[in-house]
């Protein structure tokens, strides 16, 4: 019922669509741009999508079928240091859109 697929360079969730009994899924730090395939996981209660490339609010549409979802992580702050300069960036560009809130 728990699956951690973080840091796996995933680009698609379609191969996971048959995992309908999952309750906790960690997909952080992958290369996801859409969530197609997630809508079948109706038992999900916790979902971590931080650190992906979800740029459009329409990419979040599959979340609408997850009625048991209580915890959703979409953003994370990444701080990098280059030449002694700290840079903080927000992943998942959809989080910066006005319609996100």
Short mmCIF file of C-alpha atoms in Angstrom, two decimals:
data_model
loop_
_atom_site.label_atom_id
_atom_site.label_comp_id
_atom_site.label_asym_id
_atom_site.label_seq_id
_atom_site.Cartn_x
_atom_site.Cartn_y
_atom_site.Cartn_z
CA UNK A 1 0.00 0.00 0.00
CA UNK A 2 3.09 2.25 0.15
CA UNK A 3 5.38 2.88 -2.81
CA UNK A 4 8.38 5.20 -3.00
CA UNK A 5 9.46 5.90 -6.57
CA UNK A 6 11.24 9.16 -5.83
CA UNK A 7 14.41 10.04 -7.78
CA UNK A 8 13.78 7.57 -10.61
CA UNK A 9 13.57 9.89 -13.65
CA UNK A 10 9.99 8.76 -14.31
CA UNK A 11 8.26 10.45 -17.24
CA UNK A 12 4.94 8.60 -17.25
CA UNK A 13 2.55 7.15 -14.69
CA UNK A 14 0.58 5.04 -17.15
CA UNK A 15 2.50 1.82 -16.30
CA UNK A 16 1.43 2.31 -12.66
CA UNK A 17 -2.30 2.62 -13.40
CA UNK A 18 -3.03 -0.94 -12.22
CA UNK A 19 -1.78 -0.17 -8.68
CA UNK A 20 -5.24 0.82 -7.49
CA UNK A 21 -4.75 -0.21 -3.82
CA UNK A 22 -1.90 2.25 -3.15
CA UNK A 23 -2.51 4.58 -0.21
CA UNK A 24 0.82 6.41 -0.10
CA UNK A 25 2.83 7.25 -3.21
CA UNK A 26 6.05 9.23 -3.36
CA UNK A 27 6.84 10.43 -6.89
CA UNK A 28 9.06 13.33 -5.87
CA UNK A 29 12.09 14.36 -7.90
CA UNK A 30 11.14 12.72 -11.18
CA UNK A 31 10.53 14.14 -14.68
CA UNK A 32 6.73 14.09 -14.71
CA UNK A 33 4.95 16.65 -16.88
CA UNK A 34 1.48 15.09 -16.67
CA UNK A 35 -0.37 12.82 -14.27
CA UNK A 36 -2.27 10.58 -16.69
CA UNK A 37 -2.65 7.16 -15.09
CA UNK A 38 -2.99 8.54 -11.58
CA UNK A 39 -6.79 8.80 -11.77
CA UNK A 40 -7.17 5.02 -11.28
CA UNK A 41 -5.44 5.11 -7.88
CA UNK A 42 -8.59 6.02 -5.99
CA UNK A 43 -7.30 4.67 -2.64
CA UNK A 44 -4.49 7.25 -2.46
CA UNK A 45 -4.38 9.22 0.77
CA UNK A 46 -0.88 10.72 0.52
CA UNK A 47 0.84 11.85 -2.66
CA UNK A 48 4.16 13.61 -3.09
CA UNK A 49 4.71 15.17 -6.51
CA UNK A 50 7.29 17.76 -5.47
CA UNK A 51 10.31 18.28 -7.66
CA UNK A 52 8.68 17.42 -11.00
CA UNK A 53 7.95 19.50 -14.10
CA UNK A 54 4.21 20.03 -13.83
CA UNK A 55 3.84 23.32 -15.70
CA UNK A 56 0.13 23.55 -16.54
CA UNK A 57 -2.79 23.49 -14.13
CA UNK A 58 -4.55 21.15 -16.57
CA UNK A 59 -1.89 18.54 -15.77
CA UNK A 60 -3.43 18.31 -12.28
CA UNK A 61 -6.84 17.19 -13.59
CA UNK A 62 -6.31 13.48 -12.74
CA UNK A 63 -6.19 14.50 -9.06
CA UNK A 64 -9.90 15.28 -9.17
CA UNK A 65 -10.79 11.58 -8.96
CA UNK A 66 -8.73 11.02 -5.80
CA UNK A 67 -11.47 11.62 -3.23
CA UNK A 68 -9.57 10.05 -0.29
CA UNK A 69 -6.48 12.21 -0.80
CA UNK A 70 -5.64 14.11 2.40
CA UNK A 71 -1.99 15.06 1.79
CA UNK A 72 -0.61 16.46 -1.45
CA UNK A 73 2.87 17.90 -1.92
CA UNK A 74 3.43 19.78 -5.16
CA UNK A 75 6.26 22.13 -4.48
CA UNK A 76 9.62 22.09 -2.88
CA UNK A 77 12.32 24.63 -2.54
CA UNK A 78 15.68 23.63 -3.90
CA UNK A 79 18.68 25.65 -2.81
CA UNK A 80 21.84 25.34 -4.86
CA UNK A 81 25.18 27.00 -4.28
CA UNK A 82 27.34 28.05 -7.20
CA UNK A 83 30.43 30.20 -6.68
CA UNK A 84 29.29 30.96 -3.11
CA UNK A 85 25.93 32.30 -4.34
CA UNK A 86 22.78 30.63 -2.99
CA UNK A 87 19.93 30.28 -5.44
CA UNK A 88 16.49 29.06 -4.42
CA UNK A 89 14.09 27.90 -7.10
CA UNK A 90 10.55 26.60 -6.98
CA UNK A 91 9.96 23.33 -8.79
CA UNK A 92 6.71 22.41 -10.52
CA UNK A 93 6.13 25.64 -12.43
CA UNK A 94 2.36 25.22 -11.98
CA UNK A 95 2.81 26.32 -8.34
CA UNK A 96 3.72 29.83 -9.44
CA UNK A 97 0.61 30.31 -11.59
CA UNK A 98 -2.11 32.60 -10.31
CA UNK A 99 -4.78 29.90 -10.81
CA UNK A 100 -2.90 27.40 -8.59
CA UNK A 101 -4.17 28.79 -5.29
#
